[in-house]
PDB file of C-alpha atoms and ligand atoms in Angstrom:
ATOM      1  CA  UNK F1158     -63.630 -68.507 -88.196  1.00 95.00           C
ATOM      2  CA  UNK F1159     -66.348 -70.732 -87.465  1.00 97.00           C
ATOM      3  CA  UNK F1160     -63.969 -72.303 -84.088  1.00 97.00           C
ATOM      4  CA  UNK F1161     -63.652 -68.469 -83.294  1.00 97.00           C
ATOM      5  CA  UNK F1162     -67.291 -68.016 -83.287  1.00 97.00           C
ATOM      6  CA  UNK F1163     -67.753 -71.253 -80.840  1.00 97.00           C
ATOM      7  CA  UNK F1164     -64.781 -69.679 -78.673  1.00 97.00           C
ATOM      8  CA  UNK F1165     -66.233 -66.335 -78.170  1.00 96.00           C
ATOM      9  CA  UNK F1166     -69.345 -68.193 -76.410  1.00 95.00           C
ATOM     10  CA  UNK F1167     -66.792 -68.959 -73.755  1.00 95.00           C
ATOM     11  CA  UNK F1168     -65.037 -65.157 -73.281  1.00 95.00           C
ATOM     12  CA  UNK F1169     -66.253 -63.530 -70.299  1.00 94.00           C
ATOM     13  CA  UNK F1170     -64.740 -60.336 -69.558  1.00 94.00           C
ATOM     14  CA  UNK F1171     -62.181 -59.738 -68.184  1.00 96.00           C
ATOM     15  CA  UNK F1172     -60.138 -62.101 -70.478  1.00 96.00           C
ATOM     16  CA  UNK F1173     -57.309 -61.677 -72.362  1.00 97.00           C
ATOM     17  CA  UNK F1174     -56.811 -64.284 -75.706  1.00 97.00           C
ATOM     18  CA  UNK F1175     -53.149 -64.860 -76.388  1.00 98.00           C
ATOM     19  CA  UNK F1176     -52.743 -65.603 -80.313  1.00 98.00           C
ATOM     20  CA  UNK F1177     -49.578 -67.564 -80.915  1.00 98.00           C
ATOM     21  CA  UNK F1178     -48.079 -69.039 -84.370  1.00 97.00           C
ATOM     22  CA  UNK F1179     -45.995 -68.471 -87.178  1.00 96.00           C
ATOM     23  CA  UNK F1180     -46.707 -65.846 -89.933  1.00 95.00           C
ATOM     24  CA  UNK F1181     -50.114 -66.808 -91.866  1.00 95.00           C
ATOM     25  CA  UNK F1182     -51.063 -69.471 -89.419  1.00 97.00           C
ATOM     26  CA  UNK F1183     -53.990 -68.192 -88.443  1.00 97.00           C
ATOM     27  CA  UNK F1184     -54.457 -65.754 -85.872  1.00 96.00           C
ATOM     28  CA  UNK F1185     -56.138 -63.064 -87.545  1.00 94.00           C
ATOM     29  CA  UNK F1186     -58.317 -65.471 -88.873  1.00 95.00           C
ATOM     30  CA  UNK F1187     -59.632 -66.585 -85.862  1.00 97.00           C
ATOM     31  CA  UNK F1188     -59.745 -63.216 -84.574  1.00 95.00           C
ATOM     32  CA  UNK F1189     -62.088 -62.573 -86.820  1.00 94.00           C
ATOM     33  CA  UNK F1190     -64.277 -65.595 -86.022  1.00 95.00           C
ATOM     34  CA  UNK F1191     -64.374 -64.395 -82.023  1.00 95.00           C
ATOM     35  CA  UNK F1192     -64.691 -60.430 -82.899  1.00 92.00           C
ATOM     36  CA  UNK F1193     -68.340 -61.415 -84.796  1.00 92.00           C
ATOM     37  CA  UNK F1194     -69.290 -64.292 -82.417  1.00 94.00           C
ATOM     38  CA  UNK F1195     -69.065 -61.371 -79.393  1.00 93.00           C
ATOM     39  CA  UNK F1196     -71.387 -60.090 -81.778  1.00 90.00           C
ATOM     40  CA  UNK F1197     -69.270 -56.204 -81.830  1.00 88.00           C
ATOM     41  CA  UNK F1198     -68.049 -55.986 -85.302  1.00 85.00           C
ATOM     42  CA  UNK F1199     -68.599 -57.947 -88.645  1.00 86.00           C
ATOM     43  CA  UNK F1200     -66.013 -60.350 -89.848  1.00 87.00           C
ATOM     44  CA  UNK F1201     -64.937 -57.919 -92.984  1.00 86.00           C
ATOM     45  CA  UNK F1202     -64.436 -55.219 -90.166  1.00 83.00           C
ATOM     46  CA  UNK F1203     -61.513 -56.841 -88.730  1.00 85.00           C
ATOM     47  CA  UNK F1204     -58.311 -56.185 -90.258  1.00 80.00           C
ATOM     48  CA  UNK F1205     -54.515 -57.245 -89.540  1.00 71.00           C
ATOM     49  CA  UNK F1206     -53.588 -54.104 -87.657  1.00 60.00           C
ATOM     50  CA  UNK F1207     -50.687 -53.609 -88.471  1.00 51.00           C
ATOM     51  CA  UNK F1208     -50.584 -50.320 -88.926  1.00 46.00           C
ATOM     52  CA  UNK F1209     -52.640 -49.074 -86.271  1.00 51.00           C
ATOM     53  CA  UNK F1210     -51.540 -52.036 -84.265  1.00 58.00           C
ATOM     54  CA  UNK F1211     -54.593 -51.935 -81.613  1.00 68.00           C
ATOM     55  CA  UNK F1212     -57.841 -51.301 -82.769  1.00 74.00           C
ATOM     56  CA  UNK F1213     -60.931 -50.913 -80.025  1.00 76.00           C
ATOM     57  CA  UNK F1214     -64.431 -52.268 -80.812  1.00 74.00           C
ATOM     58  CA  UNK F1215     -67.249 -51.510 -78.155  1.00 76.00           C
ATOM     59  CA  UNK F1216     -70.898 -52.455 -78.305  1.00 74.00           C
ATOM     60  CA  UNK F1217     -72.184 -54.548 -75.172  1.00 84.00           C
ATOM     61  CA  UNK F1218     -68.672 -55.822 -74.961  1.00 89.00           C
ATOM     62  CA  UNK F1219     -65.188 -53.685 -75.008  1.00 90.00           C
ATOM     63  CA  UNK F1220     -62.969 -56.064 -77.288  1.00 91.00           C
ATOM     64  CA  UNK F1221     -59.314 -55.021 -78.196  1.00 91.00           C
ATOM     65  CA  UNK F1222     -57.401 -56.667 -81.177  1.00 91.00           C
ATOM     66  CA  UNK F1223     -53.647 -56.074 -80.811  1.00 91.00           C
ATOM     67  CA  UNK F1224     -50.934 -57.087 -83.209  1.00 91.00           C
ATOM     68  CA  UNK F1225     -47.160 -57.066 -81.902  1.00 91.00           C
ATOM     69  CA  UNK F1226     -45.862 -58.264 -85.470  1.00 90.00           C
ATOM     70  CA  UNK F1227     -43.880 -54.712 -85.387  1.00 86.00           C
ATOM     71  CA  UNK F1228     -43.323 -54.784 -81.296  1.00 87.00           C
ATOM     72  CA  UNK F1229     -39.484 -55.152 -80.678  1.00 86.00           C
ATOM     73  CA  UNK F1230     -38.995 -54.668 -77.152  1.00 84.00           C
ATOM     74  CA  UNK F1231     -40.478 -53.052 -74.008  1.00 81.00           C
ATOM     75  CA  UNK F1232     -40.335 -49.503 -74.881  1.00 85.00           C
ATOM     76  CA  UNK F1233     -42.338 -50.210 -78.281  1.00 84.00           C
ATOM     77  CA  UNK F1234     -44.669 -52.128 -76.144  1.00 82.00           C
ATOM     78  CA  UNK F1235     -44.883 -49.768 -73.256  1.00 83.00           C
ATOM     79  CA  UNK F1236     -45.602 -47.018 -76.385  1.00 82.00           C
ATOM     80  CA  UNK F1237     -48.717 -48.497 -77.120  1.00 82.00           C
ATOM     81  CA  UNK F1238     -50.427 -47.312 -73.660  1.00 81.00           C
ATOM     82  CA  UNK F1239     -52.012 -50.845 -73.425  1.00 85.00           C
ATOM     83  CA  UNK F1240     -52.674 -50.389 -69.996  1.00 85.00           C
ATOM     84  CA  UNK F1241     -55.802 -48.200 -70.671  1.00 84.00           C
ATOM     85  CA  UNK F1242     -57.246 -51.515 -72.098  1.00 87.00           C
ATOM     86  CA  UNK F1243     -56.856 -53.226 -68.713  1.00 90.00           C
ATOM     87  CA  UNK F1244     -59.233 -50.318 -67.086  1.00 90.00           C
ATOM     88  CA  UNK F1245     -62.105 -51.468 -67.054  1.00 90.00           C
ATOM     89  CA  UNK F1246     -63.657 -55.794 -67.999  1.00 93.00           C
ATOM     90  CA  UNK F1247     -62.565 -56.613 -71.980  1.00 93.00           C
ATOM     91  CA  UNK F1248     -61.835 -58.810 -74.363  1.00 94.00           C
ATOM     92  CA  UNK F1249     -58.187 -58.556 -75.302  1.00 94.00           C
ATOM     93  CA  UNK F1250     -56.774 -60.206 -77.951  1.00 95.00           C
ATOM     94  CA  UNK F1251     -53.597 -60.451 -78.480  1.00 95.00           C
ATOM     95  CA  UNK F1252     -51.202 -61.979 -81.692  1.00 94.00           C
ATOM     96  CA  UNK F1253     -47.607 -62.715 -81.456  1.00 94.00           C
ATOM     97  CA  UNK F1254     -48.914 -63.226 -78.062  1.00 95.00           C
ATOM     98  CA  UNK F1255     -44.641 -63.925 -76.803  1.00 92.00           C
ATOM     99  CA  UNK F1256     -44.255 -60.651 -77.506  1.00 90.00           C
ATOM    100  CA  UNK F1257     -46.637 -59.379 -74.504  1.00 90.00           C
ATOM    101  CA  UNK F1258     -44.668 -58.757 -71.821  1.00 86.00           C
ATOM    102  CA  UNK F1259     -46.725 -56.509 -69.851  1.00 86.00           C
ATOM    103  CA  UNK F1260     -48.177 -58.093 -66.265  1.00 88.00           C
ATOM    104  CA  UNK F1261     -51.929 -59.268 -65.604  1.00 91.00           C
ATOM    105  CA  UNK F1262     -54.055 -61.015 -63.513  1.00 93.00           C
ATOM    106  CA  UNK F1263     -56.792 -61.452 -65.736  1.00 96.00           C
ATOM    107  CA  UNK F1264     -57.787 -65.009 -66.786  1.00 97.00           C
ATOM    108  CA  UNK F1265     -56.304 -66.137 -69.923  1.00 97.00           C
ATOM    109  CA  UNK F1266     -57.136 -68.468 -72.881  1.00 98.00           C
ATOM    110  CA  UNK F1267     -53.664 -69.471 -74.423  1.00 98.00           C
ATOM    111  CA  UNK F1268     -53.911 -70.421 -78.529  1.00 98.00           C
ATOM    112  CA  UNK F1269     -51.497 -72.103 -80.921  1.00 98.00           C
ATOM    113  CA  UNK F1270     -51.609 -72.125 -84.141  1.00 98.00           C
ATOM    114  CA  UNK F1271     -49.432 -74.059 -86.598  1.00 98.00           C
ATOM    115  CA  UNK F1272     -49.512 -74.726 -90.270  1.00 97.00           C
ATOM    116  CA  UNK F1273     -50.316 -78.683 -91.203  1.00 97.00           C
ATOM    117  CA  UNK F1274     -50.366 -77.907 -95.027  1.00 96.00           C
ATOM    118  CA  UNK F1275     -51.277 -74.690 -97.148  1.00 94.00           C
ATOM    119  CA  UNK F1276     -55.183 -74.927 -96.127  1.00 95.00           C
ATOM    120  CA  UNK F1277     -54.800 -77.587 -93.074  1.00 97.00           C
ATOM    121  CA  UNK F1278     -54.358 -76.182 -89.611  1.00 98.00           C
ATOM    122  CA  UNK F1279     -53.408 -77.607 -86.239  1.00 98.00           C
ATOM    123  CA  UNK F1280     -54.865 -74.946 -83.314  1.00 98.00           C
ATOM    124  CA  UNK F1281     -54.375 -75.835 -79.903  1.00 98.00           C
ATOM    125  CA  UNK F1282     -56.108 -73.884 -76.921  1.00 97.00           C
ATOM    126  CA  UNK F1283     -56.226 -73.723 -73.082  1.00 97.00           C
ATOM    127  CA  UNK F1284     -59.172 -71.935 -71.680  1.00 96.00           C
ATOM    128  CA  UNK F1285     -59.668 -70.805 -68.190  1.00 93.00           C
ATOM    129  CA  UNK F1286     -62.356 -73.173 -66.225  1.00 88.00           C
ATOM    130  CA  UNK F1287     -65.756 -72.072 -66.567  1.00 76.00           C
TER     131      UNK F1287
HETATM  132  N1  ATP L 117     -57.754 -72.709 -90.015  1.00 59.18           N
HETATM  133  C1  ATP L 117     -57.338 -72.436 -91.260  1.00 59.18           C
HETATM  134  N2  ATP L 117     -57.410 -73.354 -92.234  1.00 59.18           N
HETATM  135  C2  ATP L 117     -56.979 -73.055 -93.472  1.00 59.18           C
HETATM  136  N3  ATP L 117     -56.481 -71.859 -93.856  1.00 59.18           N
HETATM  137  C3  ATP L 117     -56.394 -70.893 -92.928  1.00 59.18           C
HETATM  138  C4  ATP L 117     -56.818 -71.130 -91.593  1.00 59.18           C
HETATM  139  N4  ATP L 117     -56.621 -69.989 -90.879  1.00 59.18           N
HETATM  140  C5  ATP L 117     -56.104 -69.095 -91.734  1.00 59.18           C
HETATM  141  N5  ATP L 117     -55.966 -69.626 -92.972  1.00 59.18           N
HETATM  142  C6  ATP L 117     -55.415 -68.925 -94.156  1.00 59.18           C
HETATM  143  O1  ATP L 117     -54.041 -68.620 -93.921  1.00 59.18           O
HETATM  144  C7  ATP L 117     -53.708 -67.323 -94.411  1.00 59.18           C
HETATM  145  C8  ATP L 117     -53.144 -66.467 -93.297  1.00 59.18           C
HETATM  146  O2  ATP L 117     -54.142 -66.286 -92.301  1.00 59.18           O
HETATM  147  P1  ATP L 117     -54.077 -65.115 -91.229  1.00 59.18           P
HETATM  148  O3  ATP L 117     -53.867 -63.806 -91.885  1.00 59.18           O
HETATM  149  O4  ATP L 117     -55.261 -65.287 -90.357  1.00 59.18           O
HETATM  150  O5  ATP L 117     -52.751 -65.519 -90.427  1.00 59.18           O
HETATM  151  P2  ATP L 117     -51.978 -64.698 -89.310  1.00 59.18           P
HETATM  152  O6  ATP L 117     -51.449 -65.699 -88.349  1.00 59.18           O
HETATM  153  O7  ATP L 117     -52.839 -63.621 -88.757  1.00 59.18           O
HETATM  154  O8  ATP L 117     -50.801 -64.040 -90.140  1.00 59.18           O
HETATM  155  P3  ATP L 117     -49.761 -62.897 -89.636  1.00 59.18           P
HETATM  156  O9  ATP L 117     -48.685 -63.655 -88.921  1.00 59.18           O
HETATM  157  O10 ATP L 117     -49.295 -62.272 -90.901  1.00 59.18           O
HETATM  158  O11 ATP L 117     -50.509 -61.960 -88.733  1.00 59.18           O
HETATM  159  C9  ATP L 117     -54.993 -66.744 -95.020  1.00 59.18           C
HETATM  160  O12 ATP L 117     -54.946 -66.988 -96.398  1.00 59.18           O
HETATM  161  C10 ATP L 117     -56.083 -67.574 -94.359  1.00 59.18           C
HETATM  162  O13 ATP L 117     -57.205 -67.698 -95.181  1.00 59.18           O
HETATM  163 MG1   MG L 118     -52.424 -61.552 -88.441  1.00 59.18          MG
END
């Protein structure tokens, strides 16, 4: 959380954050770090959303939090209308990030995340130049 927190001083809309790893590696977890660093929602606000599967938080900043856990294919994909989140400057953020498959220009910032031991964590990131 607190490596989200220092990551989200670095977002700058338009950005989209591609979240990969196995299952319980992390991503949500970080999410939740960057979601209160952008200062738009508390940590205990941000869920896995798995059921909803995109959830929308606006304050100074328009953030998106999508999970594609449940996303088999390009018609499940296409069926969450992400494109509306690509209207206007946001933070997108994205888990099972190889599951996005739809096309952007915006600047990304590509993170792994793997599993060292139960509470040990290796997270590698590329970030666009500042
Ligand atoms: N950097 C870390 N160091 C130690 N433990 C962590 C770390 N990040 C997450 N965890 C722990 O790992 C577990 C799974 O975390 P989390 O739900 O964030 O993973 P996830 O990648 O979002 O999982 P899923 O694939 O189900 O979406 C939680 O118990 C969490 O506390
Ligand atoms: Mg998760």
């Amino acid at each position: 959380m607190e490596i989200g927190r220092q990551l989200a001083r670095r977002l700058r809309p338009p950005i989209l954050v591609l979240l990969s790893g196995d299952l319980g590696s992390g991503k949500t977890t970080i999410t939740k770090g960057i979601i209160s660093g952008l200062g738009v929602a508390r940590e205990e606000d941000v869920t896995s959303p798995s059921f909803t599967l995109v959830h929308v938080f606006r304050n100074h900043v328009k953030v998106y939090h999508v999970d594609l856990y449940r996303v088999e294919g390009f018609h499940d994909l296409e069926s969450l209308a992400l494109e509306d989140a690509f209207d206007e400057p946001a933070v997108v953020i994205i888990e099972w990030a190889e599951r996005f498959r739809l096309r952007s220009d915006w600047p990304r910032a590509v993170i792994h995340l793997e599993h060292v031991e139960a509470d040990t964590r290796r997270i590698t990131m590329t970030l666009p130049k500042t």
